[in-house]
Amino acid sequence: MRLLIVEDDPLLGEGIQAGLSQEGYAVDWVEDGEAADTALITNEYELMVLDLGLPKKSGLEVLKNLRLKENDLPVIILTARDTVEDRVAGLDSGADDYLTKPFELGELSARIRALLRRRGGRSSPVISHGNLTLDPASHTVTQDGKTVDISPREFTILQLLLENRGKVMSRSRLEEGLYAWNDEVESNTVEVHIHHLRKKLGAELIRTIRGVGYIVDKT
Ligand code: CA
């Protein structure tokens, strides 16, 4: 799951990036509105956390632009000023949720999970697929009721595949979910993680579509 954080306060930006990375997200962090535009063009994200008061270009403009292009990326806006007008303008410009500073990282992270869940068309926080369940909040996977030992990156790949059931996910799309800019991409890692997932969960779950990518079929 790759997230974009747009925040010009270095302490806050760094804190959010560190906290969410620890939860297994690949997190890119930029500090102004123009850099946000560039990041949105160059990468595919699952969600954006967007401060409204930004240098070069306001968060509101970034958001309006994104929606003009009919991009439905889930967006949580951050606002320092506790004014109703700010939040209303943000929501009217296409934000899905908002947080007023200061906030607890735990709340941001719960709102992120809720939005990703809704985006996947789920009302339940847990993803079920056959005898498998995947819980994004606790980062646990169970099969036939038993917890499966799974690494954070394997978890991310499995979550992306399950949330996109019936769609082929290319290797590069899965890689994007695993790595942020600062991380070094190791070659063959997606293949290695898929190999481990098949060993742990059974060979049939994830199908290889030769030359295209991987798919989990709808049940
Ligand atoms: Ca700001």
PDB file of C-alpha atoms and ligand atoms in Angstrom:
ATOM      1  CA  MET A   1       0.000   0.000   0.000  1.00  0.00           C
ATOM      2  CA  ARG A   2       1.666   3.175  -1.143  1.00  0.00           C
ATOM      3  CA  LEU A   3       0.648   6.476   0.435  1.00  0.00           C
ATOM      4  CA  LEU A   4       1.524  10.093  -0.351  1.00  0.00           C
ATOM      5  CA  ILE A   5       1.938  12.550   2.522  1.00  0.00           C
ATOM      6  CA  VAL A   6       1.904  16.267   1.646  1.00  0.00           C
ATOM      7  CA  GLU A   7       2.939  18.308   4.677  1.00  0.00           C
ATOM      8  CA  ASP A   8       5.285  21.299   4.943  1.00  0.00           C
ATOM      9  CA  ASP A   9       5.864  21.033   8.683  1.00  0.00           C
ATOM     10  CA  PRO A  10       9.034  18.892   8.762  1.00  0.00           C
ATOM     11  CA  LEU A  11       8.471  17.484  12.240  1.00  0.00           C
ATOM     12  CA  LEU A  12       4.923  16.464  11.479  1.00  0.00           C
ATOM     13  CA  GLY A  13       5.748  15.145   7.983  1.00  0.00           C
ATOM     14  CA  GLU A  14       8.614  13.075   9.293  1.00  0.00           C
ATOM     15  CA  GLY A  15       6.538  11.778  12.193  1.00  0.00           C
ATOM     16  CA  ILE A  16       3.676  10.692   9.951  1.00  0.00           C
ATOM     17  CA  GLN A  17       6.069   9.073   7.477  1.00  0.00           C
ATOM     18  CA  ALA A  18       7.906   7.159  10.209  1.00  0.00           C
ATOM     19  CA  GLY A  19       4.715   6.062  11.978  1.00  0.00           C
ATOM     20  CA  LEU A  20       2.916   4.862   8.864  1.00  0.00           C
ATOM     21  CA  SER A  21       6.044   3.137   7.508  1.00  0.00           C
ATOM     22  CA  GLN A  22       6.177   1.162  10.724  1.00  0.00           C
ATOM     23  CA  GLU A  23       2.676  -0.039  10.021  1.00  0.00           C
ATOM     24  CA  GLY A  24       3.878  -1.509   6.746  1.00  0.00           C
ATOM     25  CA  TYR A  25       2.835   1.236   4.297  1.00  0.00           C
ATOM     26  CA  ALA A  26       5.255   2.513   1.664  1.00  0.00           C
ATOM     27  CA  VAL A  27       5.177   6.252   2.356  1.00  0.00           C
ATOM     28  CA  ASP A  28       6.354   9.084   0.095  1.00  0.00           C
ATOM     29  CA  TRP A  29       6.490  12.517   1.708  1.00  0.00           C
ATOM     30  CA  VAL A  30       6.600  15.843  -0.141  1.00  0.00           C
ATOM     31  CA  GLU A  31       6.570  19.358   1.306  1.00  0.00           C
ATOM     32  CA  ASP A  32       4.759  21.595  -1.186  1.00  0.00           C
ATOM     33  CA  GLY A  33       1.823  21.586  -3.586  1.00  0.00           C
ATOM     34  CA  GLU A  34       3.860  21.450  -6.784  1.00  0.00           C
ATOM     35  CA  ALA A  35       5.854  18.464  -5.555  1.00  0.00           C
ATOM     36  CA  ALA A  36       2.525  16.801  -4.744  1.00  0.00           C
ATOM     37  CA  ASP A  37       1.339  17.311  -8.350  1.00  0.00           C
ATOM     38  CA  THR A  38       4.557  15.747  -9.660  1.00  0.00           C
ATOM     39  CA  ALA A  39       4.340  12.788  -7.297  1.00  0.00           C
ATOM     40  CA  LEU A  40       0.717  12.175  -8.306  1.00  0.00           C
ATOM     41  CA  ILE A  41       1.687  12.090 -11.973  1.00  0.00           C
ATOM     42  CA  THR A  42       4.691   9.815 -11.518  1.00  0.00           C
ATOM     43  CA  ASN A  43       3.325   7.255  -9.061  1.00  0.00           C
ATOM     44  CA  GLU A  44       0.222   5.289  -8.254  1.00  0.00           C
ATOM     45  CA  TYR A  45      -0.996   5.729  -4.694  1.00  0.00           C
ATOM     46  CA  GLU A  46      -3.700   4.081  -2.626  1.00  0.00           C
ATOM     47  CA  LEU A  47      -4.351   7.244  -0.609  1.00  0.00           C
ATOM     48  CA  MET A  48      -3.114  10.807   0.018  1.00  0.00           C
ATOM     49  CA  VAL A  49      -2.862  12.729   3.290  1.00  0.00           C
ATOM     50  CA  LEU A  50      -2.938  16.392   2.284  1.00  0.00           C
ATOM     51  CA  ASP A  51      -2.200  19.478   4.381  1.00  0.00           C
ATOM     52  CA  LEU A  52      -4.210  22.482   3.177  1.00  0.00           C
ATOM     53  CA  GLY A  53      -1.749  25.283   3.988  1.00  0.00           C
ATOM     54  CA  LEU A  54       1.216  24.550   1.712  1.00  0.00           C
ATOM     55  CA  PRO A  55       3.951  26.553  -0.061  1.00  0.00           C
ATOM     56  CA  LYS A  56       3.868  27.071  -3.864  1.00  0.00           C
ATOM     57  CA  LYS A  57       0.371  25.681  -4.313  1.00  0.00           C
ATOM     58  CA  SER A  58      -2.353  25.194  -1.722  1.00  0.00           C
ATOM     59  CA  GLY A  59      -3.671  21.803  -0.768  1.00  0.00           C
ATOM     60  CA  LEU A  60      -7.105  22.892  -1.939  1.00  0.00           C
ATOM     61  CA  GLU A  61      -5.748  23.579  -5.461  1.00  0.00           C
ATOM     62  CA  VAL A  62      -3.945  20.230  -5.538  1.00  0.00           C
ATOM     63  CA  LEU A  63      -7.189  18.528  -4.559  1.00  0.00           C
ATOM     64  CA  LYS A  64      -9.375  20.426  -7.056  1.00  0.00           C
ATOM     65  CA  ASN A  65      -6.913  19.602  -9.827  1.00  0.00           C
ATOM     66  CA  LEU A  66      -6.902  15.934  -8.950  1.00  0.00           C
ATOM     67  CA  ARG A  67     -10.700  15.719  -9.029  1.00  0.00           C
ATOM     68  CA  LEU A  68     -10.854  17.715 -12.287  1.00  0.00           C
ATOM     69  CA  LYS A  69      -8.799  14.921 -13.814  1.00  0.00           C
ATOM     70  CA  GLU A  70     -11.404  12.498 -12.482  1.00  0.00           C
ATOM     71  CA  ASN A  71      -8.879  10.861 -10.214  1.00  0.00           C
ATOM     72  CA  ASP A  72     -10.787   9.261  -7.323  1.00  0.00           C
ATOM     73  CA  LEU A  73      -7.785   8.690  -5.055  1.00  0.00           C
ATOM     74  CA  PRO A  74      -8.958   8.696  -1.406  1.00  0.00           C
ATOM     75  CA  VAL A  75      -7.821  11.949   0.265  1.00  0.00           C
ATOM     76  CA  ILE A  76      -7.666  12.923   3.936  1.00  0.00           C
ATOM     77  CA  ILE A  77      -7.057  16.644   4.459  1.00  0.00           C
ATOM     78  CA  LEU A  78      -5.190  18.107   7.422  1.00  0.00           C
ATOM     79  CA  THR A  79      -6.089  21.532   8.658  1.00  0.00           C
ATOM     80  CA  ALA A  80      -4.293  23.581  11.263  1.00  0.00           C
ATOM     81  CA  ARG A  81      -6.931  26.242  11.522  1.00  0.00           C
ATOM     82  CA  ASP A  82      -9.894  24.985  13.372  1.00  0.00           C
ATOM     83  CA  THR A  83     -12.394  26.731  11.169  1.00  0.00           C
ATOM     84  CA  VAL A  84     -15.502  25.152   9.801  1.00  0.00           C
ATOM     85  CA  GLU A  85     -15.016  26.999   6.469  1.00  0.00           C
ATOM     86  CA  ASP A  86     -11.699  25.244   5.793  1.00  0.00           C
ATOM     87  CA  ARG A  87     -13.105  21.823   6.354  1.00  0.00           C
ATOM     88  CA  VAL A  88     -16.230  22.555   4.332  1.00  0.00           C
ATOM     89  CA  ALA A  89     -14.138  23.888   1.418  1.00  0.00           C
ATOM     90  CA  GLY A  90     -11.947  20.795   1.576  1.00  0.00           C
ATOM     91  CA  LEU A  91     -14.839  18.357   1.644  1.00  0.00           C
ATOM     92  CA  ASP A  92     -16.643  20.279  -1.115  1.00  0.00           C
ATOM     93  CA  SER A  93     -13.476  20.100  -3.231  1.00  0.00           C
ATOM     94  CA  GLY A  94     -13.460  16.329  -3.054  1.00  0.00           C
ATOM     95  CA  ALA A  95     -11.753  15.336   0.190  1.00  0.00           C
ATOM     96  CA  ASP A  96     -13.056  12.096   1.690  1.00  0.00           C
ATOM     97  CA  ASP A  97     -12.197  12.872   5.288  1.00  0.00           C
ATOM     98  CA  TYR A  98     -10.366  15.440   7.423  1.00  0.00           C
ATOM     99  CA  LEU A  99      -8.332  15.736  10.594  1.00  0.00           C
ATOM    100  CA  THR A 100      -7.727  18.890  12.591  1.00  0.00           C
ATOM    101  CA  LYS A 101      -4.222  19.422  13.976  1.00  0.00           C
ATOM    102  CA  PRO A 102      -3.031  18.387  16.438  1.00  0.00           C
ATOM    103  CA  PHE A 103      -4.116  14.757  16.089  1.00  0.00           C
ATOM    104  CA  GLU A 104      -2.933  11.365  17.244  1.00  0.00           C
ATOM    105  CA  LEU A 105      -1.193   9.158  14.719  1.00  0.00           C
ATOM    106  CA  GLY A 106      -3.461   6.329  15.836  1.00  0.00           C
ATOM    107  CA  GLU A 107      -6.506   8.270  14.666  1.00  0.00           C
ATOM    108  CA  LEU A 108      -4.962   9.097  11.283  1.00  0.00           C
ATOM    109  CA  SER A 109      -4.066   5.461  10.825  1.00  0.00           C
ATOM    110  CA  ALA A 110      -7.595   4.283  11.703  1.00  0.00           C
ATOM    111  CA  ARG A 111      -9.098   6.778   9.235  1.00  0.00           C
ATOM    112  CA  ILE A 112      -6.708   5.559   6.535  1.00  0.00           C
ATOM    113  CA  ARG A 113      -7.833   1.975   7.114  1.00  0.00           C
ATOM    114  CA  ALA A 114     -11.484   3.017   7.032  1.00  0.00           C
ATOM    115  CA  LEU A 115     -11.057   4.838   3.706  1.00  0.00           C
ATOM    116  CA  LEU A 116      -9.095   2.017   2.089  1.00  0.00           C
ATOM    117  CA  ARG A 117     -11.771  -0.367   3.241  1.00  0.00           C
ATOM    118  CA  ARG A 118     -14.585   1.706   1.751  1.00  0.00           C
ATOM    119  CA  ARG A 119     -12.633   2.074  -1.448  1.00  0.00           C
ATOM    120  CA  GLY A 120     -12.405  -1.691  -1.683  1.00  0.00           C
ATOM    121  CA  GLY A 121     -16.218  -1.748  -1.378  1.00  0.00           C
ATOM    122  CA  ARG A 122     -16.128  -3.391   2.028  1.00  0.00           C
ATOM    123  CA  SER A 123     -18.090  -2.417   5.082  1.00  0.00           C
ATOM    124  CA  SER A 124     -16.309  -4.961   7.255  1.00  0.00           C
ATOM    125  CA  PRO A 125     -12.746  -4.142   8.336  1.00  0.00           C
ATOM    126  CA  VAL A 126     -11.644  -7.726   7.694  1.00  0.00           C
ATOM    127  CA  ILE A 127     -11.200  -9.118   4.168  1.00  0.00           C
ATOM    128  CA  SER A 128     -12.520 -12.659   3.759  1.00  0.00           C
ATOM    129  CA  HIS A 129     -11.705 -14.905   0.861  1.00  0.00           C
ATOM    130  CA  GLY A 130     -12.651 -18.570   1.033  1.00  0.00           C
ATOM    131  CA  ASN A 131     -10.964 -19.997   4.128  1.00  0.00           C
ATOM    132  CA  LEU A 132      -8.713 -16.916   4.426  1.00  0.00           C
ATOM    133  CA  THR A 133      -9.162 -13.727   6.414  1.00  0.00           C
ATOM    134  CA  LEU A 134      -6.906 -10.692   6.361  1.00  0.00           C
ATOM    135  CA  ASP A 135      -7.186  -7.989   9.018  1.00  0.00           C
ATOM    136  CA  PRO A 136      -5.528  -4.683   8.021  1.00  0.00           C
ATOM    137  CA  ALA A 137      -5.786  -3.263  11.561  1.00  0.00           C
ATOM    138  CA  SER A 138      -3.905  -6.031  13.318  1.00  0.00           C
ATOM    139  CA  HIS A 139      -1.893  -7.115  10.259  1.00  0.00           C
ATOM    140  CA  THR A 140      -2.924 -10.707  10.745  1.00  0.00           C
ATOM    141  CA  VAL A 141      -3.866 -13.405   8.275  1.00  0.00           C
ATOM    142  CA  THR A 142      -5.742 -16.519   9.270  1.00  0.00           C
ATOM    143  CA  GLN A 143      -6.455 -19.660   7.289  1.00  0.00           C
ATOM    144  CA  ASP A 144      -9.125 -22.051   8.556  1.00  0.00           C
ATOM    145  CA  GLY A 145      -9.101 -20.025  11.770  1.00  0.00           C
ATOM    146  CA  LYS A 146      -5.380 -20.415  12.368  1.00  0.00           C
ATOM    147  CA  THR A 147      -2.971 -17.472  12.296  1.00  0.00           C
ATOM    148  CA  VAL A 148      -0.466 -17.635   9.444  1.00  0.00           C
ATOM    149  CA  ASP A 149       3.032 -16.277  10.040  1.00  0.00           C
ATOM    150  CA  ILE A 150       3.456 -13.606   7.394  1.00  0.00           C
ATOM    151  CA  SER A 151       6.002 -10.797   6.786  1.00  0.00           C
ATOM    152  CA  PRO A 152       4.901  -7.139   6.343  1.00  0.00           C
ATOM    153  CA  ARG A 153       5.749  -7.194   2.626  1.00  0.00           C
ATOM    154  CA  GLU A 154       3.970 -10.488   2.029  1.00  0.00           C
ATOM    155  CA  PHE A 155       1.001  -8.978   3.853  1.00  0.00           C
ATOM    156  CA  THR A 156       1.013  -5.935   1.560  1.00  0.00           C
ATOM    157  CA  ILE A 157       1.122  -8.056  -1.599  1.00  0.00           C
ATOM    158  CA  LEU A 158      -1.661 -10.310  -0.348  1.00  0.00           C
ATOM    159  CA  GLN A 159      -3.807  -7.310   0.619  1.00  0.00           C
ATOM    160  CA  LEU A 160      -3.339  -5.692  -2.818  1.00  0.00           C
ATOM    161  CA  LEU A 161      -4.266  -8.947  -4.564  1.00  0.00           C
ATOM    162  CA  LEU A 162      -7.308  -9.564  -2.366  1.00  0.00           C
ATOM    163  CA  GLU A 163      -8.580  -6.000  -2.660  1.00  0.00           C
ATOM    164  CA  ASN A 164      -8.321  -6.302  -6.434  1.00  0.00           C
ATOM    165  CA  ARG A 165      -9.775  -9.785  -6.785  1.00  0.00           C
ATOM    166  CA  GLY A 166     -10.519 -10.706 -10.365  1.00  0.00           C
ATOM    167  CA  LYS A 167      -8.003  -8.171 -11.708  1.00  0.00           C
ATOM    168  CA  VAL A 168      -4.514  -8.976 -12.894  1.00  0.00           C
ATOM    169  CA  MET A 169      -1.936  -7.025 -10.903  1.00  0.00           C
ATOM    170  CA  SER A 170       1.310  -6.371 -12.748  1.00  0.00           C
ATOM    171  CA  ARG A 171       4.634  -6.934 -11.037  1.00  0.00           C
ATOM    172  CA  SER A 172       5.396  -3.206 -11.191  1.00  0.00           C
ATOM    173  CA  ARG A 173       2.032  -2.359  -9.630  1.00  0.00           C
ATOM    174  CA  LEU A 174       2.791  -4.699  -6.724  1.00  0.00           C
ATOM    175  CA  GLU A 175       6.313  -3.279  -6.443  1.00  0.00           C
ATOM    176  CA  GLU A 176       4.902   0.240  -6.197  1.00  0.00           C
ATOM    177  CA  GLY A 177       2.882  -0.888  -3.223  1.00  0.00           C
ATOM    178  CA  LEU A 178       5.981  -2.216  -1.519  1.00  0.00           C
ATOM    179  CA  TYR A 179       8.467   0.550  -1.918  1.00  0.00           C
ATOM    180  CA  ALA A 180       8.724   4.247  -1.223  1.00  0.00           C
ATOM    181  CA  TRP A 181      11.289   6.480  -2.941  1.00  0.00           C
ATOM    182  CA  ASN A 182      14.019   5.972  -0.389  1.00  0.00           C
ATOM    183  CA  ASP A 183      13.819   2.214  -0.428  1.00  0.00           C
ATOM    184  CA  GLU A 184      16.021   0.225  -2.716  1.00  0.00           C
ATOM    185  CA  VAL A 185      14.034  -2.075  -4.962  1.00  0.00           C
ATOM    186  CA  GLU A 186      15.575  -5.517  -4.978  1.00  0.00           C
ATOM    187  CA  SER A 187      15.115  -7.476  -8.170  1.00  0.00           C
ATOM    188  CA  ASN A 188      12.820 -10.498  -8.125  1.00  0.00           C
ATOM    189  CA  THR A 189      11.364  -9.606  -4.731  1.00  0.00           C
ATOM    190  CA  VAL A 190       7.758  -9.773  -5.872  1.00  0.00           C
ATOM    191  CA  GLU A 191       8.395 -13.283  -7.228  1.00  0.00           C
ATOM    192  CA  VAL A 192      10.060 -14.268  -3.963  1.00  0.00           C
ATOM    193  CA  HIS A 193       7.175 -12.960  -1.851  1.00  0.00           C
ATOM    194  CA  ILE A 194       4.620 -14.698  -4.093  1.00  0.00           C
ATOM    195  CA  HIS A 195       6.610 -17.917  -3.752  1.00  0.00           C
ATOM    196  CA  HIS A 196       6.492 -17.621   0.053  1.00  0.00           C
ATOM    197  CA  LEU A 197       2.782 -16.775   0.036  1.00  0.00           C
ATOM    198  CA  ARG A 198       2.050 -19.886  -2.042  1.00  0.00           C
ATOM    199  CA  LYS A 199       4.086 -22.045   0.304  1.00  0.00           C
ATOM    200  CA  LYS A 200       2.190 -20.679   3.297  1.00  0.00           C
ATOM    201  CA  LEU A 201      -1.306 -20.434   1.852  1.00  0.00           C
ATOM    202  CA  GLY A 202      -1.426 -23.049  -0.890  1.00  0.00           C
ATOM    203  CA  ALA A 203      -0.355 -22.975  -4.520  1.00  0.00           C
ATOM    204  CA  GLU A 204      -3.840 -22.374  -5.979  1.00  0.00           C
ATOM    205  CA  LEU A 205      -4.610 -19.013  -4.352  1.00  0.00           C
ATOM    206  CA  ILE A 206      -2.443 -16.797  -6.541  1.00  0.00           C
ATOM    207  CA  ARG A 207      -2.302 -17.495 -10.256  1.00  0.00           C
ATOM    208  CA  THR A 208       0.508 -16.319 -12.512  1.00  0.00           C
ATOM    209  CA  ILE A 209      -0.589 -14.755 -15.753  1.00  0.00           C
ATOM    210  CA  ARG A 210       2.526 -15.227 -17.796  1.00  0.00           C
ATOM    211  CA  GLY A 211       4.081 -11.986 -18.995  1.00  0.00           C
ATOM    212  CA  VAL A 212       1.361  -9.910 -17.299  1.00  0.00           C
ATOM    213  CA  GLY A 213       1.288 -10.434 -13.550  1.00  0.00           C
ATOM    214  CA  TYR A 214      -0.643 -12.147 -10.780  1.00  0.00           C
ATOM    215  CA  ILE A 215      -4.305 -12.621  -9.948  1.00  0.00           C
ATOM    216  CA  VAL A 216      -6.490 -13.904  -7.137  1.00  0.00           C
ATOM    217  CA  ASP A 217      -9.749 -15.081  -8.690  1.00  0.00           C
ATOM    218  CA  LYS A 218     -13.096 -14.062  -7.260  1.00  0.00           C
ATOM    219  CA  THR A 219     -14.675 -16.868  -5.269  1.00  0.00           C
TER     220      THR A 219
HETATM  221 CA    CA B   1       1.035  23.688   6.507  1.00  0.00          CA
END
